[in-house]
GROMACS .gro file of C-alpha atoms in nm:
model
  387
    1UNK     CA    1  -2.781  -3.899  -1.994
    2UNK     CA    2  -3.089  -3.873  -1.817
    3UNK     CA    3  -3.150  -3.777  -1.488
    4UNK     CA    4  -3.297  -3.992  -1.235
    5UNK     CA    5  -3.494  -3.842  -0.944
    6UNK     CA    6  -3.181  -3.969  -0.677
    7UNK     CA    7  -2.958  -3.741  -0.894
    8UNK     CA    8  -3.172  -3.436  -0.903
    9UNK     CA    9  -3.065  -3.158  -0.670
   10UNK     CA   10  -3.377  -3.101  -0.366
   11UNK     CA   11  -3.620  -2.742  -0.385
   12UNK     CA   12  -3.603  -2.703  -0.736
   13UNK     CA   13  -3.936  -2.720  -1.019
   14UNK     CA   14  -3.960  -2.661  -1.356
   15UNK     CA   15  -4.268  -2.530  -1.602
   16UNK     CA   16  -4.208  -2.574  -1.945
   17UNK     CA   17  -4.421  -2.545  -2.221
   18UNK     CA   18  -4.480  -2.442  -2.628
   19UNK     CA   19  -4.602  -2.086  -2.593
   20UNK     CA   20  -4.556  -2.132  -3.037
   21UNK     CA   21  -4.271  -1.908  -3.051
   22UNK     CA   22  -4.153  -2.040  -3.371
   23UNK     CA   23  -4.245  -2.424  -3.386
   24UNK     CA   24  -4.391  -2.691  -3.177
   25UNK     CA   25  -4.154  -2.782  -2.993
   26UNK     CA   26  -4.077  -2.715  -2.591
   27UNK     CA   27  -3.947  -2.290  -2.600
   28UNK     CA   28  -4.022  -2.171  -2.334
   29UNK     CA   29  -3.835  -2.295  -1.973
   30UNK     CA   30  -3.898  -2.165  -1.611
   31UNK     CA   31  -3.680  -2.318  -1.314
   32UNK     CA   32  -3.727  -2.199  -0.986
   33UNK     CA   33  -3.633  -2.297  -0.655
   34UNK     CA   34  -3.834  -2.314  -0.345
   35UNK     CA   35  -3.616  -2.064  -0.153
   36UNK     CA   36  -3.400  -1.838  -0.252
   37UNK     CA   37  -3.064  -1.885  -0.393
   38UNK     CA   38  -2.728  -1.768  -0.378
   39UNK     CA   39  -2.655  -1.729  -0.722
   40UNK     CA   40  -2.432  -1.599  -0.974
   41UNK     CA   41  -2.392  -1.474  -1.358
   42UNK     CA   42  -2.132  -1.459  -1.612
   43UNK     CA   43  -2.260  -1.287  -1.954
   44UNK     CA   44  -2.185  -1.204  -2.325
   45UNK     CA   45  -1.929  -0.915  -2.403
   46UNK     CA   46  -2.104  -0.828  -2.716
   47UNK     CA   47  -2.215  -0.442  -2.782
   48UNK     CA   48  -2.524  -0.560  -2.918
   49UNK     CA   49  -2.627  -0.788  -2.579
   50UNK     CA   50  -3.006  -0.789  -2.584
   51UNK     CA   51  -3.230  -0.741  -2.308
   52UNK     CA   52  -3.202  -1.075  -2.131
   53UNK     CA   53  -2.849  -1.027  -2.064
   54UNK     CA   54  -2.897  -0.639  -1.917
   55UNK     CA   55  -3.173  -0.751  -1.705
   56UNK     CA   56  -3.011  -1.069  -1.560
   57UNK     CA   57  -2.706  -0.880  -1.488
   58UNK     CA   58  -2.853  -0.605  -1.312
   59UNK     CA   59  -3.100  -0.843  -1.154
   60UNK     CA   60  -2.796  -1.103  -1.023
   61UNK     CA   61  -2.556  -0.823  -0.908
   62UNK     CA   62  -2.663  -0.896  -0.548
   63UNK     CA   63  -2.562  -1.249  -0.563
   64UNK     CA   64  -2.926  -1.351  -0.531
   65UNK     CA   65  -3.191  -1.536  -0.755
   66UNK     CA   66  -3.485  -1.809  -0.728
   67UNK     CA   67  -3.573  -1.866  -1.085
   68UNK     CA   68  -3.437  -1.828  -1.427
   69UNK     CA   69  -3.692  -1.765  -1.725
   70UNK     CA   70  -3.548  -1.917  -2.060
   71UNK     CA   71  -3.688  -1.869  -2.391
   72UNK     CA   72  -3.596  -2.054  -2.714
   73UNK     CA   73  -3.618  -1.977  -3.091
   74UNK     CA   74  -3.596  -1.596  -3.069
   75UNK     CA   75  -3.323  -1.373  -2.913
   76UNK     CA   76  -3.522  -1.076  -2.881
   77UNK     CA   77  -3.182  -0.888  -2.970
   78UNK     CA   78  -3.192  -0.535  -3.138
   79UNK     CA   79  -3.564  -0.448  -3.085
   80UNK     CA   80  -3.533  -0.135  -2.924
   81UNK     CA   81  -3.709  -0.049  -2.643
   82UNK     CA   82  -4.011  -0.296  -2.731
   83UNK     CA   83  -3.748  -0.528  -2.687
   84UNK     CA   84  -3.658  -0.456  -2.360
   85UNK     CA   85  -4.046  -0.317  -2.258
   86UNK     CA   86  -4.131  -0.707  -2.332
   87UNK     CA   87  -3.844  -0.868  -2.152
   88UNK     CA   88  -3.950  -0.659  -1.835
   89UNK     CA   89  -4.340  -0.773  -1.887
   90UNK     CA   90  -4.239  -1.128  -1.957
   91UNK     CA   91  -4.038  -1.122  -1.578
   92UNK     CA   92  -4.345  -0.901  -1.424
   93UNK     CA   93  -4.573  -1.171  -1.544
   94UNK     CA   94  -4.361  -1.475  -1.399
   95UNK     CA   95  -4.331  -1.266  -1.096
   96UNK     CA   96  -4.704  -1.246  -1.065
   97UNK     CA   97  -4.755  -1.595  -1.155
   98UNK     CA   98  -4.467  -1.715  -0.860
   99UNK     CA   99  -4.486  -1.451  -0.584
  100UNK     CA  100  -4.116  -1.459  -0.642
  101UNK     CA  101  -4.002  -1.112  -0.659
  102UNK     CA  102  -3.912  -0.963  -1.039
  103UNK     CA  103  -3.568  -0.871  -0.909
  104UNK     CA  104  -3.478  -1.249  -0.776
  105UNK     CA  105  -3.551  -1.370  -1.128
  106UNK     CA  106  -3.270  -1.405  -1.418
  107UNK     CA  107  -3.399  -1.479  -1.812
  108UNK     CA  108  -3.233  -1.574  -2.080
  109UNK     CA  109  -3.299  -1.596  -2.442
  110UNK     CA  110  -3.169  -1.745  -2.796
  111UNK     CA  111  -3.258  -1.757  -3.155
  112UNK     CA  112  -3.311  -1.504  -3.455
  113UNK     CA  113  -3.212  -1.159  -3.388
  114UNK     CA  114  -3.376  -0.835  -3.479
  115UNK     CA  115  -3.767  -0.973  -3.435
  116UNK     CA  116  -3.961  -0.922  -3.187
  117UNK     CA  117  -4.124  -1.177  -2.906
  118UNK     CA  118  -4.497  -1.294  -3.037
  119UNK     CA  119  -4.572  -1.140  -2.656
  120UNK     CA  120  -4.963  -1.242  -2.688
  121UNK     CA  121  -4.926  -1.597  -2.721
  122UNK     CA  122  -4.639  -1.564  -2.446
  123UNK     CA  123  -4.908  -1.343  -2.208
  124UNK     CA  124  -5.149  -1.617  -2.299
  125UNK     CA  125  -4.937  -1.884  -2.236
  126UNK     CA  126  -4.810  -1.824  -1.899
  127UNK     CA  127  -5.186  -1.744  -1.742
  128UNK     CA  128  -5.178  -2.025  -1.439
  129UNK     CA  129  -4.820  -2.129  -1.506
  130UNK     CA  130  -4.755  -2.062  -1.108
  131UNK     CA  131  -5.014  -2.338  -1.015
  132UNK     CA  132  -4.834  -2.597  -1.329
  133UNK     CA  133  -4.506  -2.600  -1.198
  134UNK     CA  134  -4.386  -2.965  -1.133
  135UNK     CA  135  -4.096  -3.170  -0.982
  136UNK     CA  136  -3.795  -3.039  -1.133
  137UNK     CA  137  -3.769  -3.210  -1.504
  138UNK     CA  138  -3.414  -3.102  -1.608
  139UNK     CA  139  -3.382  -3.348  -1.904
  140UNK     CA  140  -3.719  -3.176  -2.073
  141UNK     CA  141  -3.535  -2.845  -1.956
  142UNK     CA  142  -3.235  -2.909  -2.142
  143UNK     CA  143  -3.426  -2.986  -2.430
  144UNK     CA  144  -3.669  -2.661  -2.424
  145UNK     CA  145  -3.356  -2.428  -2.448
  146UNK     CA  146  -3.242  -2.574  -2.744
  147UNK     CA  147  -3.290  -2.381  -3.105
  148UNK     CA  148  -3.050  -2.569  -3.393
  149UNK     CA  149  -2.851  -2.860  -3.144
  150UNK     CA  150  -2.938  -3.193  -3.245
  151UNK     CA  151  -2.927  -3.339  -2.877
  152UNK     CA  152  -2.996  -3.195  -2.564
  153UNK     CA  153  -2.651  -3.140  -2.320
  154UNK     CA  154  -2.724  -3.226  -1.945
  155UNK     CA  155  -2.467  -3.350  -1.672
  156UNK     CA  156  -2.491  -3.429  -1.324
  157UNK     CA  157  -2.234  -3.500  -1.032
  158UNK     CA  158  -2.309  -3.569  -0.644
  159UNK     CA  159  -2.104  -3.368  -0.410
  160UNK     CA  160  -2.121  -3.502  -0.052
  161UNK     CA  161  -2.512  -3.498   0.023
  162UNK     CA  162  -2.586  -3.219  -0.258
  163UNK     CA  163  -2.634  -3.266  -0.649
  164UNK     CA  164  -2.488  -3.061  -0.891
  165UNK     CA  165  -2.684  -3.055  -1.234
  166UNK     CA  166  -2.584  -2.846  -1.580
  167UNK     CA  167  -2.764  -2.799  -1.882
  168UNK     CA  168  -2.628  -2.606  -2.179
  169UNK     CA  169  -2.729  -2.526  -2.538
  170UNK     CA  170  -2.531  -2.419  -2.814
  171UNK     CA  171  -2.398  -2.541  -3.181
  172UNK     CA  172  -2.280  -2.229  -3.357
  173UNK     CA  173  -2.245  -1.824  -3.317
  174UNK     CA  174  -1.988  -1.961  -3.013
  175UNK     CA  175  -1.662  -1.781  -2.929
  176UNK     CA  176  -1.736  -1.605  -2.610
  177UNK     CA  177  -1.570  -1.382  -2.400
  178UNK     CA  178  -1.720  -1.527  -2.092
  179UNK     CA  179  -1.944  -1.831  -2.094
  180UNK     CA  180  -2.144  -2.063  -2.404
  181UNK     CA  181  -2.448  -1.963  -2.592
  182UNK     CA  182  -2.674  -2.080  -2.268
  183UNK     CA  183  -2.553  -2.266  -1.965
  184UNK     CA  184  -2.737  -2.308  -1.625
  185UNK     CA  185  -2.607  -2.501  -1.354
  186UNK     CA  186  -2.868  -2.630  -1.018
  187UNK     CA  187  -2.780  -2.740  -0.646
  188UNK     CA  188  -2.848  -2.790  -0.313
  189UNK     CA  189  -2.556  -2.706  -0.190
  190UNK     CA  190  -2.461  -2.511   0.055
  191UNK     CA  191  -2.198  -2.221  -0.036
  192UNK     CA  192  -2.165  -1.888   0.034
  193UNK     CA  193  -2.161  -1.594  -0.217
  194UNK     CA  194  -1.830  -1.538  -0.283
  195UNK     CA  195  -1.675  -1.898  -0.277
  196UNK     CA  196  -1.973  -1.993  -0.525
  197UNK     CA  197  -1.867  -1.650  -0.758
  198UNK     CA  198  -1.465  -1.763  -0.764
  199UNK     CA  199  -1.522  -2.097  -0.861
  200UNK     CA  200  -1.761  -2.041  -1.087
  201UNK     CA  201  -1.582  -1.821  -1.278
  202UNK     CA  202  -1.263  -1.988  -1.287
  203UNK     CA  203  -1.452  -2.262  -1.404
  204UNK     CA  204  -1.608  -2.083  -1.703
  205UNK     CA  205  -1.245  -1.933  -1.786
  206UNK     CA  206  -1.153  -2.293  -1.799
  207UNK     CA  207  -1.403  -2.449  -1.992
  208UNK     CA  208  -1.619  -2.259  -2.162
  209UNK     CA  209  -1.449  -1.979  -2.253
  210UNK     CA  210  -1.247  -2.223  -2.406
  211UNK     CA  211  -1.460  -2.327  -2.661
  212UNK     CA  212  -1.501  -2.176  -3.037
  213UNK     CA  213  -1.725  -2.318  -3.286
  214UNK     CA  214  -1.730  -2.101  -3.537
  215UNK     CA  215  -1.551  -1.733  -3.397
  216UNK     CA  216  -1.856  -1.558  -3.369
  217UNK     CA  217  -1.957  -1.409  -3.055
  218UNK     CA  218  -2.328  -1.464  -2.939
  219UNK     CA  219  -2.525  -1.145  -2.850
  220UNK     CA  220  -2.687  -1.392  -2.551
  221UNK     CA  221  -2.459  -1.565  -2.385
  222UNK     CA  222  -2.530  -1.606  -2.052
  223UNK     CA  223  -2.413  -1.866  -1.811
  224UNK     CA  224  -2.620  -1.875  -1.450
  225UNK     CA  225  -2.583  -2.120  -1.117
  226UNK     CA  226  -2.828  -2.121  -0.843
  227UNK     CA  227  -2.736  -2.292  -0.530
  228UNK     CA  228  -3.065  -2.338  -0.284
  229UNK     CA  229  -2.844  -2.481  -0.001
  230UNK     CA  230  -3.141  -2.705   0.124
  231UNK     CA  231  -2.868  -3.018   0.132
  232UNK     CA  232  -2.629  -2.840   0.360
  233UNK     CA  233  -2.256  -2.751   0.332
  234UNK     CA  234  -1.994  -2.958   0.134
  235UNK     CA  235  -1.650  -2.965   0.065
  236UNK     CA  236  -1.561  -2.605  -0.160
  237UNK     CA  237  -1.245  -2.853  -0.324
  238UNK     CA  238  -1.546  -3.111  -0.398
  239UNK     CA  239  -1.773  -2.865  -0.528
  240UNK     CA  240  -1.538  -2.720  -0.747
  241UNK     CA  241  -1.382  -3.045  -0.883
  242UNK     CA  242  -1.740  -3.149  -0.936
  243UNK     CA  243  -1.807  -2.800  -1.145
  244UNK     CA  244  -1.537  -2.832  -1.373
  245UNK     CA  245  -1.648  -3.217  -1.451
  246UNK     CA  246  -1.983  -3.110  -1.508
  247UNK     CA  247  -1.847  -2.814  -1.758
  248UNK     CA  248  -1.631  -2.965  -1.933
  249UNK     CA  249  -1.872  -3.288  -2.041
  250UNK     CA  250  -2.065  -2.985  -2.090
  251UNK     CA  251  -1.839  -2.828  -2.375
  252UNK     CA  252  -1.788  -3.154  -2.501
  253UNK     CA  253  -2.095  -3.229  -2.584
  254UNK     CA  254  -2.136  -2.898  -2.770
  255UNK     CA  255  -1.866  -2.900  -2.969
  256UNK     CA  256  -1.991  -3.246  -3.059
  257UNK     CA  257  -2.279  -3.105  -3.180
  258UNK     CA  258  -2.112  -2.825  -3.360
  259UNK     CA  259  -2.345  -2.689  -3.631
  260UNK     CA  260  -2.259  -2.935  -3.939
  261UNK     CA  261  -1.948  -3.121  -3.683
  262UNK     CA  262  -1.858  -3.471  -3.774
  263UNK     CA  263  -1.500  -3.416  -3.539
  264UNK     CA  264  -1.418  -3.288  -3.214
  265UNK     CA  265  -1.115  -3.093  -3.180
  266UNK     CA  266  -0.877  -3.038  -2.893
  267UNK     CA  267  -0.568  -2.836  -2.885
  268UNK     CA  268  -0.344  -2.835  -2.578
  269UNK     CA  269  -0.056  -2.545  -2.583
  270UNK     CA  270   0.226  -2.623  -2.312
  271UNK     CA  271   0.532  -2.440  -2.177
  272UNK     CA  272   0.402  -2.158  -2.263
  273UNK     CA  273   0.488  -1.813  -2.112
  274UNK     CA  274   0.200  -1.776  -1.904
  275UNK     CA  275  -0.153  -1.907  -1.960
  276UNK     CA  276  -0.314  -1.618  -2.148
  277UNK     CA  277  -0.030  -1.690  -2.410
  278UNK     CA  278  -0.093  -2.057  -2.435
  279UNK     CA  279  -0.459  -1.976  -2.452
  280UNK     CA  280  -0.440  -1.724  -2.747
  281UNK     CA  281  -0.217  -1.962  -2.954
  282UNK     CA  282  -0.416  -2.242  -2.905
  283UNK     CA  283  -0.756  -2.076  -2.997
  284UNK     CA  284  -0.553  -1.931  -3.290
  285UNK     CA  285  -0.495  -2.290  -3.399
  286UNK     CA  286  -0.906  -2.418  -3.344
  287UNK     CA  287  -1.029  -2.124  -3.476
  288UNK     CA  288  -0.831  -2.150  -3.843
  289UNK     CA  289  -1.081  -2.240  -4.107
  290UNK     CA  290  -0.807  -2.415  -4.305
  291UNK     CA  291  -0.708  -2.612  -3.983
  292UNK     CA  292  -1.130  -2.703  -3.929
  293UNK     CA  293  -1.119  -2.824  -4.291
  294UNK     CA  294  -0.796  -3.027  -4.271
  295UNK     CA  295  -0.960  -3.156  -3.966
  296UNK     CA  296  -1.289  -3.241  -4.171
  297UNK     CA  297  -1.099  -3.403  -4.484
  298UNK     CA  298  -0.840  -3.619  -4.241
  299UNK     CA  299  -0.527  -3.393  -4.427
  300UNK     CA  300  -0.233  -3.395  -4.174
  301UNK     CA  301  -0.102  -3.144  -4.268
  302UNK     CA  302   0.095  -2.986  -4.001
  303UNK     CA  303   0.189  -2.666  -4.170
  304UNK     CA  304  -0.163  -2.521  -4.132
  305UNK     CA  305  -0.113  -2.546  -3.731
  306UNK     CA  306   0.194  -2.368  -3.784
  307UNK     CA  307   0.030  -2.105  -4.022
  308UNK     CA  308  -0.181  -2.053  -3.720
  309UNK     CA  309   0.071  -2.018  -3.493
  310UNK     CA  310   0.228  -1.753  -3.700
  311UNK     CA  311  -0.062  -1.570  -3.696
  312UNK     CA  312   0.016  -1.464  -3.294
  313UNK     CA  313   0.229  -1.197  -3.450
  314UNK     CA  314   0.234  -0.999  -3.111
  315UNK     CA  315   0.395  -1.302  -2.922
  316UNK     CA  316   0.739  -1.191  -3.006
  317UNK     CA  317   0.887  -1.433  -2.747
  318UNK     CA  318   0.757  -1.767  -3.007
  319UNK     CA  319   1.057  -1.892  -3.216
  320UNK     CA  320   0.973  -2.125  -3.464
  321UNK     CA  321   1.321  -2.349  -3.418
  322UNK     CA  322   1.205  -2.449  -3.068
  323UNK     CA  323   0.830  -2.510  -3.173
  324UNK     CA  324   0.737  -2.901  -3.131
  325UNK     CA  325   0.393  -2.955  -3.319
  326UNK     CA  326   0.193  -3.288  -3.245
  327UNK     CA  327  -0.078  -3.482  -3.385
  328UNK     CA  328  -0.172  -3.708  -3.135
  329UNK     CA  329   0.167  -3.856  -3.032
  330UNK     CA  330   0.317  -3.827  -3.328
  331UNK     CA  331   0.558  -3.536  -3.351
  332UNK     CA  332   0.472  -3.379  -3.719
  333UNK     CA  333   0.656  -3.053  -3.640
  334UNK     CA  334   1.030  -3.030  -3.620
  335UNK     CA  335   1.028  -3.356  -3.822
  336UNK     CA  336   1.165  -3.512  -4.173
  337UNK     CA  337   0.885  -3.636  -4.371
  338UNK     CA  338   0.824  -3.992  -4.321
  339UNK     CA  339   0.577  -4.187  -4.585
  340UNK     CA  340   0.495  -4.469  -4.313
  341UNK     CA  341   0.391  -4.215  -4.059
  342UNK     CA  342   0.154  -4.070  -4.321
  343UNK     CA  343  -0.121  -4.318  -4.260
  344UNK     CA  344  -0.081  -4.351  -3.954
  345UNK     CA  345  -0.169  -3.981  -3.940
  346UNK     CA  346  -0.454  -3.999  -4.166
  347UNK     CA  347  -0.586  -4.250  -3.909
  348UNK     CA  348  -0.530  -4.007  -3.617
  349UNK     CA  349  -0.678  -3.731  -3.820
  350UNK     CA  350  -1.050  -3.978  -3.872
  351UNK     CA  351  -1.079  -4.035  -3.539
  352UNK     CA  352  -1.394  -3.871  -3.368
  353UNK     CA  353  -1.213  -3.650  -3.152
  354UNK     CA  354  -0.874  -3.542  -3.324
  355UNK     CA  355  -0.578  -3.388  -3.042
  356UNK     CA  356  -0.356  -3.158  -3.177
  357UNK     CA  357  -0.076  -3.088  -2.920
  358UNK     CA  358   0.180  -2.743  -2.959
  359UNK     CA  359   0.473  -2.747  -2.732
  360UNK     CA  360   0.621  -2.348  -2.701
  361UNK     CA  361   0.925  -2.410  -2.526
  362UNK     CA  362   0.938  -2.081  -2.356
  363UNK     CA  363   0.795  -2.147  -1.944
  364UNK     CA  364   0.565  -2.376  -1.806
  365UNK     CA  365   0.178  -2.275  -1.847
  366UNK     CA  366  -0.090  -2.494  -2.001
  367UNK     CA  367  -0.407  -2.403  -2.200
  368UNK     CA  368  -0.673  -2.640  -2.341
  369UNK     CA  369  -0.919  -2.564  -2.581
  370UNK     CA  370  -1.192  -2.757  -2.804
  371UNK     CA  371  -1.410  -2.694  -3.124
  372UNK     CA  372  -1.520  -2.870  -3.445
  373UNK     CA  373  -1.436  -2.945  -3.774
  374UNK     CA  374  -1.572  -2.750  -4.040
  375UNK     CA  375  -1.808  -2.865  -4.289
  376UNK     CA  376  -2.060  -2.806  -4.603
  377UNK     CA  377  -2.349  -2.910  -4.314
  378UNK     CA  378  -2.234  -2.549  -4.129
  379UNK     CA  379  -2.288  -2.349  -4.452
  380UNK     CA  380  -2.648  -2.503  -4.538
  381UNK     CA  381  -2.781  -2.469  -4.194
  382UNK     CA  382  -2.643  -2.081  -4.173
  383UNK     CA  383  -2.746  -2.011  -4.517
  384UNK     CA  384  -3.123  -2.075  -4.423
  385UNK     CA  385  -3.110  -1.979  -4.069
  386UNK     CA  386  -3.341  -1.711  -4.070
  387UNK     CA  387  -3.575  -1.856  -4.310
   0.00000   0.00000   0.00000
């Protein structure tokens, strides 16, 4: 989608440029807003979290930002303290370029690991960025932060007389413990500090911390909103229902655009114990290679959902007789093979977006999760990543 300037949210403007990072393309992202924001941050678990992370969460602690700094194409993760010496320059500079004060400002940053920003072409390239900032352009936005995606991921929802707008990147190094690879979120709404940090977060525990691509953990995670408040108050309920829409197109579209993906997957666990239960088993099941490649080659074959299942070997409370295992509507799982249903199965299996559906039979709590088939097209572009 693109956005159109009746769907943008009010105070915001964007400066985005190719400071030559790695390529030509857009890599470098600045967002502010006019005034500043109540805002909150949800970030990577990782040991390894680079600079951008330890700033931004220091920096967002007081529930308080007015611009987010984004740069694409190199993570500036395990650098030492160059690394972190040129994340703080990078945020003095903005700061000096914006009058907006280095502590009201959150960066984020993806790509390679272990090198090192080119920091004279970025000192070059921001000289007069403070006097180029334009109307907010979120579509070229969500295109700067992107390193290997194929499209750019942007959603937008009104909420009363405020906009709500999301952009995200991320194809691959995604199982987080908190948020997506990158994910910023823009409105004019009007919410206080601690209604916007509850539903936030529940919203990231329901969406995005729901997605796996590939099991890895990104050392840069980071997942901000800003909320300028320059449209006035609306509905919390609204705000929140609006949220969750926009994150979940959100994770959609990434695990669309799963490195190599030709399938989305979705697994919904029900009557489950309690939630974190239904949750583990079902990333269990999306995270199996050997489910991703059944996935991939349109194989029903159930028994690798239950191998998966199996593999929760501290849920002592699962018994396998009362197990009901689903592709689609079809119940594969307790069933006696039936050659008609098989390509019927196969045909469930091509679609675009395959469902597989795990019934516990133990309480009454839900989890939903998504990823992606996997392919050859993940192992060539993470064999040359680097190079």
């Amino acid at each position: 989608m693109s956005l159109t300037a009746s769907s943008t949210p009010q105070g915001f403007s964007t400066f985005i440029t190719n400071l030559g990072i790695r390529d030509t393309t857009e890599d470098f992202v600045f967002i502010r807003s006019d005034v500043p924001c109540v805002a909150d941050g949800v970030f990577t678990q990782s040991l390894f979290a680079g600079p951008s992370v330890t700033i931004s969460r220091q920096n967002l602690q007081d529930g308080q930002a007015q611009g987010i700094i984004v740069i694409s194409k190199n993570a500036n993760v395990a650098n030492g303290a160059v690394g972190i010496a040129d994340a703080q320059e990078i945020i003095q500079l903005v700061a000096q370029e914006t009058g907006i004060a280095a502590g009201n400002l959150a960066i984020a940053s993806t790509g390679v690991i272990g090198r090192r920003y080119p920091i004279e072409k970025i000192r070059a390239g921001l000289v007069g960025m403070g006097q180029k900032l334009t109307s907010a352009d979120f579509d070229l936005a969500a295109r700067g932060i992107m390193t290997t995606d194929t499209v750019s991921k942007i959603a937008a929802r009104q909420v009363g007389n405020a906009k709500l707008v999301g952009i995200a990147k991320g194809v691959g190094m995604i199982e987080p413990n908190m948020a997506t690879m990158l994910a910023f979120f823009f409105t004019d709404a009007a919410i206080s500090a601690n209604t916007l940090r509850q539903i936030f977060r529940s919203t990231i525990d329901k969406t995005f911390n729901c997605l796996s691509i590939d099991t890895d953990t990104s050392t840069s995670d980071s997942a901000v909103i800003l909320a300028n408040g320059l449209a006035g108050e609306v509905s919390e309920t609204e705000f929140a229902i609006a949220l969750q829409e926009i994150a979940h197109d959100l994770v959609l579209k990434i695990a669309r655009d799963g490195e190599g993906a030709t399938k989305v997957i979705e697994v919904t666990v029900d009557l489950a114990a309690n939630y974190a239960q239904a949750k583990r088993v079902a990333k269990a099941i999306v995270n199996s290679p050997l489910v991703k490649t059944a996935v991939y080659g349109a194989d029903p074959n159930w028994g690798r959902v239950a191998m998966a299942i199996g593999k929760c070997e501290d849920e002592r409370d699962i018994n396998p007789d009362q197990v009901v295992i689903r592709f689609d509507q079809v119940q594969v799982y307790p069933n006696t093979f039936q050659a008609e249903n098989l390509e019927k199965l196969k045909e469930i299996m091509s679609k675009e977006k395959v469902n597989i559906h795990v019934s516990l039979n133990i309480g009454t709590d839900v989890a939903t999760v998504w990823g992606c088939d996997l392919t050859e097209g993940y192992v060539e572009i993470n064999g040359k990543y680097s190079t």
